[in-house]
Coordinates of C-alpha atoms in Angstrom, one line a residue:
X25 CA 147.0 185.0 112.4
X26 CA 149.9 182.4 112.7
X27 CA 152.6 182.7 110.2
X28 CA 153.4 178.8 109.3
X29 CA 156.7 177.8 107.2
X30 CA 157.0 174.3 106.5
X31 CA 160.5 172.6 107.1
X32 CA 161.6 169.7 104.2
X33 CA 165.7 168.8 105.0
X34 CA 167.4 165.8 102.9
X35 CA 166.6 163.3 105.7
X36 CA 169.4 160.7 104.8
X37 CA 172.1 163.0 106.2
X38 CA 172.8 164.4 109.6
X39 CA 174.1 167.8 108.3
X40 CA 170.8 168.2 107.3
X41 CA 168.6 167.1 109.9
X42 CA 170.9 169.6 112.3
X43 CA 170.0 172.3 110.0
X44 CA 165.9 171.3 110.5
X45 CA 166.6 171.2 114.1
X46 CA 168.3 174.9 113.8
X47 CA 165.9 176.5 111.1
X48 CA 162.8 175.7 113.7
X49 CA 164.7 177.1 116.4
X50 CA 164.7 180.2 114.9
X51 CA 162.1 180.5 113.0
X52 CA 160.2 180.0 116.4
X53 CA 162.4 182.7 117.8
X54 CA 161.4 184.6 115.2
X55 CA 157.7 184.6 116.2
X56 CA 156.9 181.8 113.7
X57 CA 155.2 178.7 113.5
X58 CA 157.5 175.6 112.1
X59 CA 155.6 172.8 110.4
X60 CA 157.5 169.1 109.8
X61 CA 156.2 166.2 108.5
X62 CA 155.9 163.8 110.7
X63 CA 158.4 161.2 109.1
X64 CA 161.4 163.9 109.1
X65 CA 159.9 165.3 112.8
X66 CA 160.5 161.7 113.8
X67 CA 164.2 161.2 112.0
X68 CA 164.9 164.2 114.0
X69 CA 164.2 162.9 117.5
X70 CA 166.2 159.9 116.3
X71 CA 169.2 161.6 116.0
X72 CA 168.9 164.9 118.8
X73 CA 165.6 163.9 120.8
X74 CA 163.0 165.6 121.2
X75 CA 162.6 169.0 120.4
X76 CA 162.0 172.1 123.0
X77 CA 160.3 173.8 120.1
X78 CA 156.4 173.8 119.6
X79 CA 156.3 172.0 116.1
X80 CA 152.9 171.7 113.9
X81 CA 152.7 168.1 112.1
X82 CA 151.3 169.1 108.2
X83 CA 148.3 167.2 107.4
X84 CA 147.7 166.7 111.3
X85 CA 147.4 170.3 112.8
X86 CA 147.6 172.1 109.5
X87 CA 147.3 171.5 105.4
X88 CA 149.4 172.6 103.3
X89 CA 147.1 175.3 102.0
X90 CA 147.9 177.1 105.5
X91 CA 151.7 177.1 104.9
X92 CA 153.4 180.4 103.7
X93 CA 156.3 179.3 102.7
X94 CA 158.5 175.8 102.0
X95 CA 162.0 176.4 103.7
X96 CA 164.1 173.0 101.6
X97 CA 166.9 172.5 103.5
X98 CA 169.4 170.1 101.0
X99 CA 170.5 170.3 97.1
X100 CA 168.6 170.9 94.0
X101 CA 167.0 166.6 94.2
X102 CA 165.5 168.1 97.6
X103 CA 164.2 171.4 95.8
X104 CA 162.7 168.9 93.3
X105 CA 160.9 166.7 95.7
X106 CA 159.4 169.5 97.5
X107 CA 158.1 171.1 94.1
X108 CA 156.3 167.9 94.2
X109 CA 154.8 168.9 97.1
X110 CA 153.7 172.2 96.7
X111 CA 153.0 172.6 92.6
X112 CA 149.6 172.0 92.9
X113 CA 148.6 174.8 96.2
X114 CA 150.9 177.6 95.4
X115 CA 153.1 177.9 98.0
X116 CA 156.7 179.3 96.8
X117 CA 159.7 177.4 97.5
X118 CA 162.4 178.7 99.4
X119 CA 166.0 176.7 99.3
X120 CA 169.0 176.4 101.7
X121 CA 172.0 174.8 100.0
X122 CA 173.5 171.9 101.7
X123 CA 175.0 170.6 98.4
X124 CA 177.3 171.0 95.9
X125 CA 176.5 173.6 93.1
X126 CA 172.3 174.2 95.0
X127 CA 171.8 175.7 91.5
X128 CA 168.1 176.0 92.8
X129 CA 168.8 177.3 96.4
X130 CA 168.9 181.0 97.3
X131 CA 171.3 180.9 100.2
X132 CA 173.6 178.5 102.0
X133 CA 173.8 177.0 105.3
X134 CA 176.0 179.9 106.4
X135 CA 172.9 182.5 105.9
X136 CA 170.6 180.4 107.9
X137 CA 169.8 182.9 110.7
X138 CA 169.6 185.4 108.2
X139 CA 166.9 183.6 105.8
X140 CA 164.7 183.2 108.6
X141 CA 165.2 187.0 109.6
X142 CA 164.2 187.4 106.2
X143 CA 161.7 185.4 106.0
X144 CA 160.1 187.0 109.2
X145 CA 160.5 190.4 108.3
X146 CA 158.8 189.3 104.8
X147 CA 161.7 190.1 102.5
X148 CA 161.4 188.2 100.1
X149 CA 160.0 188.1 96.7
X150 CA 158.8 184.9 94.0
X151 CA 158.9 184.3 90.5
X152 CA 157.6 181.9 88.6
X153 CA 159.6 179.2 86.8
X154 CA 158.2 177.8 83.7
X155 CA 157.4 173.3 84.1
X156 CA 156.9 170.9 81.2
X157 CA 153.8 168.6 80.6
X158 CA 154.9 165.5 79.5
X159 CA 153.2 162.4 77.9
X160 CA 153.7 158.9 77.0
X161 CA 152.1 157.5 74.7
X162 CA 152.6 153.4 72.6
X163 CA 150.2 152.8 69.6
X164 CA 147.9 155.5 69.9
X165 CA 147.4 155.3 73.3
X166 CA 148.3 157.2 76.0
X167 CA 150.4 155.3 78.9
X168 CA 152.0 157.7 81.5
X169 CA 151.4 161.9 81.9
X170 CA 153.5 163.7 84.5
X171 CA 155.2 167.1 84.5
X172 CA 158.6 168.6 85.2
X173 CA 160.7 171.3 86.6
X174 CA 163.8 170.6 85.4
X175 CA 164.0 168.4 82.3
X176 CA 162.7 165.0 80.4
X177 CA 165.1 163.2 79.9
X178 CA 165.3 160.2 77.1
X179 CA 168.1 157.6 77.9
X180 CA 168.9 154.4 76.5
X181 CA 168.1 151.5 79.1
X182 CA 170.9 149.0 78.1
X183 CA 174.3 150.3 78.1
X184 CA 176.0 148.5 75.2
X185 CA 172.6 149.6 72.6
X186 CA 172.4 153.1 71.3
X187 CA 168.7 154.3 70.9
X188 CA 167.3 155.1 67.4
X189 CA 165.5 158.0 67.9
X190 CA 163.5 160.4 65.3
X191 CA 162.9 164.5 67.0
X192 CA 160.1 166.2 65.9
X193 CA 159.2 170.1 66.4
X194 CA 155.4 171.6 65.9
X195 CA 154.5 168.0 64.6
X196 CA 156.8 168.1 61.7
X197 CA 159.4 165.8 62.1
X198 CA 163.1 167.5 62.1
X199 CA 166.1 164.3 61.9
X200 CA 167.0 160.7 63.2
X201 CA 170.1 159.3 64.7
X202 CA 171.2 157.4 67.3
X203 CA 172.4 158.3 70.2
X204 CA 172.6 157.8 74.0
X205 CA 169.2 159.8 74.6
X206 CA 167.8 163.5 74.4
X207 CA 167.1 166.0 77.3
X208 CA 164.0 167.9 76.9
X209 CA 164.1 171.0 79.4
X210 CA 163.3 174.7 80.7
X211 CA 165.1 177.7 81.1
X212 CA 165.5 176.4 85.0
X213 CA 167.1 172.9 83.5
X214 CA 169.1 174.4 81.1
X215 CA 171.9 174.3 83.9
X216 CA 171.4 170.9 84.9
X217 CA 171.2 167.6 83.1
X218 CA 171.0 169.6 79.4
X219 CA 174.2 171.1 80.6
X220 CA 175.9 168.6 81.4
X221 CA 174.5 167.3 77.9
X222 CA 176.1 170.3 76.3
X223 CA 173.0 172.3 76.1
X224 CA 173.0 176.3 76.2
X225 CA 172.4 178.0 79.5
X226 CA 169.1 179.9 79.4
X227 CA 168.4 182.9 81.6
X228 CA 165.1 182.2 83.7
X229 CA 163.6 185.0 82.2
X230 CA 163.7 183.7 78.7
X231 CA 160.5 181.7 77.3
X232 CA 161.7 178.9 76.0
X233 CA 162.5 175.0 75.4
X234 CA 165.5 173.4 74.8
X235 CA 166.3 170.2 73.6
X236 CA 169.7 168.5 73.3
X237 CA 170.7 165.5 72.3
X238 CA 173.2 162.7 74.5
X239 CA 176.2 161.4 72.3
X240 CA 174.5 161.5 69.4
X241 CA 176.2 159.9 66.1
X242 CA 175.3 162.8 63.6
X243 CA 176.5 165.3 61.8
X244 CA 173.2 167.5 62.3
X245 CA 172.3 167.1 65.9
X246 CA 173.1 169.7 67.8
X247 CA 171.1 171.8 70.7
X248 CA 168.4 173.6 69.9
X249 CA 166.5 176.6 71.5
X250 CA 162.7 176.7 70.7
X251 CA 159.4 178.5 71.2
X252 CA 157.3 178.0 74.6
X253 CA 154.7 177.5 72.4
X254 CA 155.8 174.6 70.1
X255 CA 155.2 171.0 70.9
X256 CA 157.9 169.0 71.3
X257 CA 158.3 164.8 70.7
X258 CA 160.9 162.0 70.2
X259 CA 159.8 158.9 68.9
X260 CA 162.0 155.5 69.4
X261 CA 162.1 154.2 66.4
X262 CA 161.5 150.4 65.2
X263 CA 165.0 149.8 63.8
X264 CA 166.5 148.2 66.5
X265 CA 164.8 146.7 69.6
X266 CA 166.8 149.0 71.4
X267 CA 164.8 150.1 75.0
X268 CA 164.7 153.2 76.2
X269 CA 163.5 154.9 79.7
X270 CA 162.2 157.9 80.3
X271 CA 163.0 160.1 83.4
X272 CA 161.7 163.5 84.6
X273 CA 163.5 165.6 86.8
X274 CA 165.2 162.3 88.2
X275 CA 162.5 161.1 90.3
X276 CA 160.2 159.9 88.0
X277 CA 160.6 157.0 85.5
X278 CA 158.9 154.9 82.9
X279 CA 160.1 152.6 80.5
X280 CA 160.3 153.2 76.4
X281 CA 159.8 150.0 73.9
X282 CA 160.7 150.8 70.3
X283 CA 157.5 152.7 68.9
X284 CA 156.8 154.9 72.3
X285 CA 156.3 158.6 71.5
X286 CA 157.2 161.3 74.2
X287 CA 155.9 164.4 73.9
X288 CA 156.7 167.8 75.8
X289 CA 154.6 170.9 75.8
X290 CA 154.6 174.2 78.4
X291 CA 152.5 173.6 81.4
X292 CA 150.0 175.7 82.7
X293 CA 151.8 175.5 86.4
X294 CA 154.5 176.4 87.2
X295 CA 156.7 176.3 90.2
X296 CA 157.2 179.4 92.8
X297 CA 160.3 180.1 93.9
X298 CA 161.0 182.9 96.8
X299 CA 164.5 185.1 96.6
X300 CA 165.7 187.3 99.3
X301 CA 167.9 189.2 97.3
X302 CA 167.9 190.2 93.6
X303 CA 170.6 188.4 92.5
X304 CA 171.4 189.0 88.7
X305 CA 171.1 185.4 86.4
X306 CA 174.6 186.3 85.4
X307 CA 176.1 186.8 89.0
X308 CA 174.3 183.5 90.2
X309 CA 176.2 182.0 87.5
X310 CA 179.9 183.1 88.5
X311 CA 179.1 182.2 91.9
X312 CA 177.5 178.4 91.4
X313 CA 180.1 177.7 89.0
X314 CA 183.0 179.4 90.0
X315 CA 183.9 181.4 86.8
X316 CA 187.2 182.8 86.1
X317 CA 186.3 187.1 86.0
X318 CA 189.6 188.1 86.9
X319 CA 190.7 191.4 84.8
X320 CA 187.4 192.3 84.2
X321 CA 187.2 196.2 83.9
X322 CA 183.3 196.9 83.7
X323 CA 181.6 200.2 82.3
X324 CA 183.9 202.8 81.8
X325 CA 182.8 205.9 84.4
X326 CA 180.8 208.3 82.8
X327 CA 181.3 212.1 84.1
X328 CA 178.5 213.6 82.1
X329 CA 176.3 213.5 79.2
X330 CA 178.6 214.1 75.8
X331 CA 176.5 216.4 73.5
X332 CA 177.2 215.2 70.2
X333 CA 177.3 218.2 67.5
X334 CA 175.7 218.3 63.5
X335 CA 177.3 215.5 61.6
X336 CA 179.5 217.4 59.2
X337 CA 178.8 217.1 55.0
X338 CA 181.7 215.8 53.4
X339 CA 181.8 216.9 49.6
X340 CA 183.8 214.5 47.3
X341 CA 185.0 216.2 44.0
X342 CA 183.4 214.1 40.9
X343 CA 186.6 212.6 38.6
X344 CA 186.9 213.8 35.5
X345 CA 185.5 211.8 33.0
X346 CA 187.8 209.8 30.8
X347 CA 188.4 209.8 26.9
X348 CA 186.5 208.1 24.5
X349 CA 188.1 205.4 22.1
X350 CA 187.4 208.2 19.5
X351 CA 188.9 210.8 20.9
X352 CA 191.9 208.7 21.3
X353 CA 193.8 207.5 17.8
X354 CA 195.8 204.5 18.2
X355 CA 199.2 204.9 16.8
X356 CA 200.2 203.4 13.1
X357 CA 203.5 201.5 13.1
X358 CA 206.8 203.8 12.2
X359 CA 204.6 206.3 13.5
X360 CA 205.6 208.1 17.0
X361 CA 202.8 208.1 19.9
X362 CA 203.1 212.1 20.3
X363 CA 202.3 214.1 17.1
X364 CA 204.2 216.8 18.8
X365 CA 207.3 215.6 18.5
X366 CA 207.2 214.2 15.0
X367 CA 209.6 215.3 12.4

């Protein structure tokens, strides 16, 4: 049976396309089948001709259900538009960075030949990365329902109005201010827009939400890390006639009047990710970002188990006890301290 890997590059730039062009090269070489869309198969030709390659068209020689695997050729906005594509049929997500930080991406354009080696020889393995349901909803009734990978984000839509904006955690309501907006995300978006925010970094690992407010003008409104479980919403409040717009993951937007309620629970789907090497969270993180680590020492070598004898008893002596006011006469006046020496 055919092994199919579908193709998505950031078709607005001709690094990208090249790198298409390349990946089904090799990936062909490689005793695979390349898929395109036909849009990006046709942006393609455009700017190289046609290709020598036998390509497969999805949704004209084969569905998506057939593909084994998504190679995204781009940054983390091209990640996110192919988890568009594939959330609903399973198919994990493999990315190529041909970005700036590619927080998302497992390898860069450098490792091409080797991804697809990878790929072919099937080393790779895929984790699951938690997505957010989120709703809108204006005077009890429900107006827009979408999901996200990365974060919802709350922003106010004119720029000299601050939003008025009341958070609310497990349907009790938590504080107000105003601000510029609040970022609702994952442990995957922790490093994106809520960073930028100045929102904690979450491992992937980690079950969690986070919220974190934009600029806001309070004393009490700071990041916070909650339960998977809880049920999160921010309210525009009434105050002003401030408007607000809600986007998720950058692609998707509705606008918020004073009164509209957003609310932000865990999804049941999440988004598959493959990764050809087991990179540690914290290693990803030096590299993406570039950390400082100079002088770092790391465990100290250990030769051999230390055997740790008994714990010696250590026997404190009790003080002796001290005189009571009785036994103890205070002196008269004219009269020495010391009986002894008295004449």
């Amino acid at each position: 049976m055919s092994r199919r890997v579908l193709v998505l590059a950031h078709t607005g730039r001709e690094e990208s396309l090249r790198a298409a062009w390349d990946a089904c090269t090799q990936l062909h070489s490689s005793g695979l089948v390349p898929v395109l869309q036909k849009s990006e198969l046709a942006d393609i030709e455009r700017f190289f001709g046609a290709l020598d390659t036998p390509i497969e068209i999805l949704n004209d020689h084969v569905s998506l259900e057939d593909v084994e695997l998504v190679m995204v050729l781009g940054g983390d906005g091209t990640i996110l538009r192919a988890a568009e594509l594939v959330r609903e049929v399973d198919v994990p997500l493999l990315g190529v960075n041909l970005g700036h930080v590619g927080f998302l991406a497992e390898s860069e354009r450098a490792d091409l030949a080797q991804t697809v080696e990878w790929i072919a020889s099937r080393q790779y393995t895929v984790e699951e990365r938690m997505t957010i349901d989120v709703q809108v909803w204006i005077k009890g009734q429900k107006i827009w329902h979408t999901w996200a990978l990365n974060e919802a984000a709350i922003e106010k839509a004119n720029r000299e109005r601050m939003l008025e904006v009341v958070t609310e955690v497990d349907e009790r309501p938590l504080t107000s201010f105003g601000c510029d907006g609040v970022v609702m995300a994952t442990p995957t978006g922790s490093t994106a827009y809520a960073f930028s925010s100045g929102g904690p970094v979450v491992w992937p690992e980690v079950e969690a939400l986070v919220i974190v407010p934009i600029s806001a003008h309070a004393l009490f409104a700071k990041p916070l890390v909650v339960s998977p479980r809880s049920k999160l919403a921010v309210e525009i409040m009434n105050r002003t006639d401030a408007l607000g717009v809600l986007w998720c993951d950058g692609r998707r937007s509705v606008d918020l009047p004073p009164g509209a309620r957003v609310e932000v629970t865990r999804s049941a789907t999440p988004v598959r990710l493959a990764r050809t090497h087991k990179t540690p969270f914290s290693a990803r993180l030096v590299r993406k970002f570039e950390l400082p680590i100079h002088g770092w020492r790391g465990p100290a070598p250990r030769s051999g188990e230390v055997h740790t004898g008994p714990i010696p008893v250590i026997r404190t002596l009790s003080p002796a006890p001290l005189p009571s006011p009785r036994d103890v006469e205070s002196p008269r006046d004219g009269e020495p301290s010391d009986p002894t020496n008295a004449k």
